[in-house]
mmCIF file of C-alpha atoms in Angstrom:
data_model
loop_
_atom_site.group_PDB
_atom_site.id
_atom_site.type_symbol
_atom_site.label_atom_id
_atom_site.label_comp_id
_atom_site.label_asym_id
_atom_site.label_seq_id
_atom_site.Cartn_x
_atom_site.Cartn_y
_atom_site.Cartn_z
ATOM 1 C CA MET Y 1 13.273 -8.347 3.274
ATOM 2 C CA ASP Y 2 10.076 -7.732 1.389
ATOM 3 C CA GLN Y 3 7.182 -10.145 0.945
ATOM 4 C CA ASP Y 4 8.878 -11.709 -2.111
ATOM 5 C CA ASP Y 5 12.077 -12.540 -0.183
ATOM 6 C CA HIS Y 6 14.096 -9.753 -1.779
ATOM 7 C CA LEU Y 7 16.856 -8.479 0.439
ATOM 8 C CA ILE Y 8 17.022 -4.717 -0.064
ATOM 9 C CA ILE Y 9 20.408 -3.183 0.649
ATOM 10 C CA ASN Y 10 20.695 0.545 1.254
ATOM 11 C CA CYS Y 11 24.169 1.665 0.235
ATOM 12 C CA SER Y 12 25.602 4.121 -2.288
ATOM 13 C CA GLY Y 13 22.943 3.196 -4.794
ATOM 14 C CA THR Y 14 20.193 0.942 -3.500
ATOM 15 C CA TYR Y 15 20.227 -2.723 -4.504
ATOM 16 C CA ILE Y 16 17.630 -5.461 -4.588
ATOM 17 C CA SER Y 17 18.957 -8.963 -4.082
ATOM 18 C CA LYS Y 18 17.294 -12.320 -4.606
ATOM 19 C CA HIS Y 19 19.023 -15.678 -4.754
ATOM 20 C CA GLN Y 20 22.446 -14.065 -4.288
ATOM 21 C CA THR Y 21 22.249 -11.746 -7.317
ATOM 22 C CA LEU Y 22 22.320 -7.974 -6.998
ATOM 23 C CA LYS Y 23 20.293 -5.534 -9.052
ATOM 24 C CA ARG Y 24 20.936 -1.825 -8.729
ATOM 25 C CA LEU Y 25 17.891 0.430 -8.885
ATOM 26 C CA PRO Y 26 17.730 2.376 -12.149
ATOM 27 C CA LEU Y 27 18.944 5.965 -12.213
ATOM 28 C CA MET Y 28 16.413 8.543 -11.158
ATOM 29 C CA GLU Y 29 16.472 10.650 -14.315
ATOM 30 C CA ASP Y 30 13.482 12.730 -13.212
ATOM 31 C CA TYR Y 31 14.672 13.339 -9.634
ATOM 32 C CA PRO Y 32 13.257 16.777 -8.772
ATOM 33 C CA PRO Y 33 15.724 19.482 -7.699
ATOM 34 C CA ASP Y 34 15.418 21.088 -4.301
ATOM 35 C CA MET Y 35 15.020 24.837 -3.860
ATOM 36 C CA TRP Y 36 18.767 25.326 -4.421
ATOM 37 C CA GLY Y 37 18.791 23.248 -7.607
ATOM 38 C CA ARG Y 38 20.517 20.208 -6.030
ATOM 39 C CA ARG Y 39 19.559 16.755 -7.259
ATOM 40 C CA GLY Y 40 20.210 13.297 -5.937
ATOM 41 C CA GLY Y 41 22.097 12.714 -2.759
ATOM 42 C CA GLY Y 42 22.174 9.680 -0.534
ATOM 43 C CA ARG Y 43 19.368 7.334 0.381
ATOM 44 C CA LEU Y 44 19.161 7.235 4.146
ATOM 45 C CA ALA Y 45 16.115 5.117 4.985
ATOM 46 C CA ILE Y 46 14.337 2.291 3.225
ATOM 47 C CA LEU Y 47 10.998 0.574 3.838
ATOM 48 C CA PRO Y 48 9.477 -2.229 1.722
ATOM 49 C CA ASP Y 49 5.697 -1.880 1.503
ATOM 50 C CA SER Y 50 3.093 -4.644 1.344
ATOM 51 C CA ASP Y 51 2.022 -3.499 -2.155
ATOM 52 C CA GLY Y 52 5.457 -4.366 -3.585
ATOM 53 C CA SER Y 53 6.766 -0.799 -3.683
ATOM 54 C CA ILE Y 54 9.845 0.391 -1.820
ATOM 55 C CA TRP Y 55 9.906 3.678 0.084
ATOM 56 C CA LEU Y 56 13.232 5.529 0.214
ATOM 57 C CA THR Y 57 14.282 8.823 1.677
ATOM 58 C CA GLY Y 58 16.579 11.118 -0.186
ATOM 59 C CA GLU Y 59 18.657 14.008 0.961
ATOM 60 C CA TYR Y 60 17.141 17.476 0.750
ATOM 61 C CA ARG Y 61 13.776 16.532 2.283
ATOM 62 C CA ILE Y 62 12.339 14.209 -0.334
ATOM 63 C CA LEU Y 63 10.415 10.944 -0.099
ATOM 64 C CA ILE Y 64 10.742 8.465 -2.956
ATOM 65 C CA ARG Y 65 8.541 5.514 -3.869
ATOM 66 C CA TYR Y 66 10.036 2.940 -6.209
ATOM 67 C CA TRP Y 67 7.965 0.331 -8.078
ATOM 68 C CA PRO Y 68 10.321 -2.587 -8.939
ATOM 69 C CA LEU Y 69 8.031 -4.227 -11.514
ATOM 70 C CA SER Y 70 7.799 -1.103 -13.674
ATOM 71 C CA SER Y 71 11.077 0.559 -12.575
ATOM 72 C CA LYS Y 72 9.132 3.770 -11.941
ATOM 73 C CA TYR Y 73 9.676 6.365 -9.243
ATOM 74 C CA GLU Y 74 7.288 8.731 -7.499
ATOM 75 C CA TYR Y 75 8.467 11.744 -5.490
ATOM 76 C CA TYR Y 76 6.852 13.485 -2.546
ATOM 77 C CA ARG Y 77 7.832 16.874 -1.103
ATOM 78 C CA TYR Y 78 6.686 19.514 1.338
ATOM 79 C CA ASP Y 79 4.804 22.476 -0.093
ATOM 80 C CA HIS Y 80 6.924 25.605 -0.683
ATOM 81 C CA GLN Y 81 5.635 27.406 2.412
ATOM 82 C CA THR Y 82 6.604 24.489 4.695
ATOM 83 C CA GLU Y 83 9.966 24.131 2.946
ATOM 84 C CA ASP Y 84 10.697 27.835 3.536
ATOM 85 C CA TRP Y 85 9.705 27.495 7.225
ATOM 86 C CA LEU Y 86 11.936 24.424 7.692
ATOM 87 C CA ASN Y 87 14.868 26.317 6.190
ATOM 88 C CA LEU Y 88 14.191 29.375 8.350
ATOM 89 C CA LYS Y 89 14.137 27.179 11.473
ATOM 90 C CA GLN Y 90 17.266 25.378 10.211
ATOM 91 C CA ARG Y 91 15.656 21.957 10.428
ATOM 92 C CA SER Y 92 17.587 18.993 9.079
ATOM 93 C CA THR Y 93 17.426 18.279 5.347
ATOM 94 C CA LEU Y 94 18.013 14.588 6.053
ATOM 95 C CA HIS Y 95 15.245 12.047 6.540
ATOM 96 C CA TRP Y 96 16.714 9.341 8.781
ATOM 97 C CA SER Y 97 13.895 6.841 9.182
ATOM 98 C CA LEU Y 98 10.610 5.567 7.750
ATOM 99 C CA PHE Y 99 7.751 3.842 9.517
ATOM 100 C CA LYS Y 100 4.258 2.715 8.531
ATOM 101 C CA ASP Y 101 1.896 2.533 11.490
ATOM 102 C CA ARG Y 102 -1.077 0.230 12.049
ATOM 103 C CA ASN Y 103 -3.344 2.836 10.428
ATOM 104 C CA ASN Y 104 -1.208 2.671 7.263
ATOM 105 C CA ARG Y 105 0.175 6.198 7.706
ATOM 106 C CA LEU Y 106 3.748 6.640 6.503
ATOM 107 C CA TRP Y 107 5.912 8.544 9.018
ATOM 108 C CA ILE Y 108 9.287 10.134 8.389
ATOM 109 C CA GLY Y 109 11.865 10.780 11.077
ATOM 110 C CA SER Y 110 14.202 13.711 10.552
ATOM 111 C CA GLY Y 111 14.671 16.883 12.589
ATOM 112 C CA GLY Y 112 11.185 16.303 13.992
ATOM 113 C CA LEU Y 113 8.383 14.163 12.579
ATOM 114 C CA SER Y 114 6.601 14.305 9.242
ATOM 115 C CA TYR Y 115 4.049 12.137 7.501
ATOM 116 C CA LEU Y 116 2.716 11.651 3.994
ATOM 117 C CA ASP Y 117 -0.776 13.080 3.552
ATOM 118 C CA GLU Y 118 -2.459 10.609 1.203
ATOM 119 C CA LYS Y 119 -5.072 13.126 0.025
ATOM 120 C CA THR Y 120 -2.701 15.953 -0.952
ATOM 121 C CA GLN Y 121 0.285 13.689 -1.742
ATOM 122 C CA LYS Y 122 2.463 16.169 0.177
ATOM 123 C CA LEU Y 123 4.706 15.737 3.184
ATOM 124 C CA VAL Y 124 3.366 17.349 6.355
ATOM 125 C CA TYR Y 125 5.735 18.515 9.084
ATOM 126 C CA MET Y 126 4.327 18.175 12.603
ATOM 127 C CA THR Y 127 4.421 21.321 14.709
ATOM 128 C CA ASP Y 128 2.272 20.275 17.695
ATOM 129 C CA TYR Y 129 3.953 17.624 19.819
ATOM 130 C CA ILE Y 130 1.392 17.779 22.664
ATOM 131 C CA GLY Y 131 3.837 18.509 25.481
ATOM 132 C CA PHE Y 132 6.842 16.795 23.882
ATOM 133 C CA ASP Y 133 8.174 19.893 22.107
ATOM 134 C CA GLN Y 134 11.756 18.591 22.190
ATOM 135 C CA LEU Y 135 10.766 16.068 19.483
ATOM 136 C CA GLY Y 136 10.519 18.937 17.005
ATOM 137 C CA LYS Y 137 14.219 19.645 17.517
ATOM 138 C CA SER Y 138 15.424 16.032 17.751
ATOM 139 C CA GLU Y 139 16.681 13.787 15.000
ATOM 140 C CA ILE Y 140 14.338 10.762 14.802
ATOM 141 C CA TYR Y 141 16.440 7.709 13.937
ATOM 142 C CA HIS Y 142 14.097 4.781 14.492
ATOM 143 C CA PHE Y 143 10.453 3.858 15.135
ATOM 144 C CA TYR Y 144 9.118 0.804 16.916
ATOM 145 C CA GLN Y 145 5.464 -0.071 17.514
ATOM 146 C CA ASN Y 146 4.045 -2.490 20.066
ATOM 147 C CA ASP Y 147 0.758 -2.856 21.965
ATOM 148 C CA GLN Y 148 1.652 0.096 24.196
ATOM 149 C CA GLY Y 149 2.235 2.572 21.364
ATOM 150 C CA VAL Y 150 4.974 3.859 19.097
ATOM 151 C CA TRP Y 151 8.469 4.288 20.477
ATOM 152 C CA LEU Y 152 11.078 6.621 18.994
ATOM 153 C CA CYS Y 153 14.856 6.585 19.086
ATOM 154 C CA THR Y 154 15.996 10.226 19.037
ATOM 155 C CA SER Y 155 19.064 12.375 19.401
#
């Protein structure tokens, strides 16, 4: 649920529901291709934001921001050097989970952790896990934050 009581359903095509009516998100005509020319794919994670936008993850390492009032999309990717490194290391192309922490940083769980750098508008893949190196090889399925810190559900 978002702050306007919309129930957002993540299925084959994401839907927004209010008062028992369903509205499918418009097609993403300008969805950028990945390095192999693939477009589209499934939406794996969804996160309503306090500003009214909806964050979605797409296959092939892409982050999507949808603005329901204007029906506009924004896309966020890794830079080419990071993308090449992720492919070389055979990291997952799927982004399983999204999380916004108390500092308003948007985190992405996949084969390791990434976050959106607000200044560069690029995704940043973490490489230093400060003694928890296994996180870089684990699928991150869920985040949970409480007073003791952030908890992760991993493979």
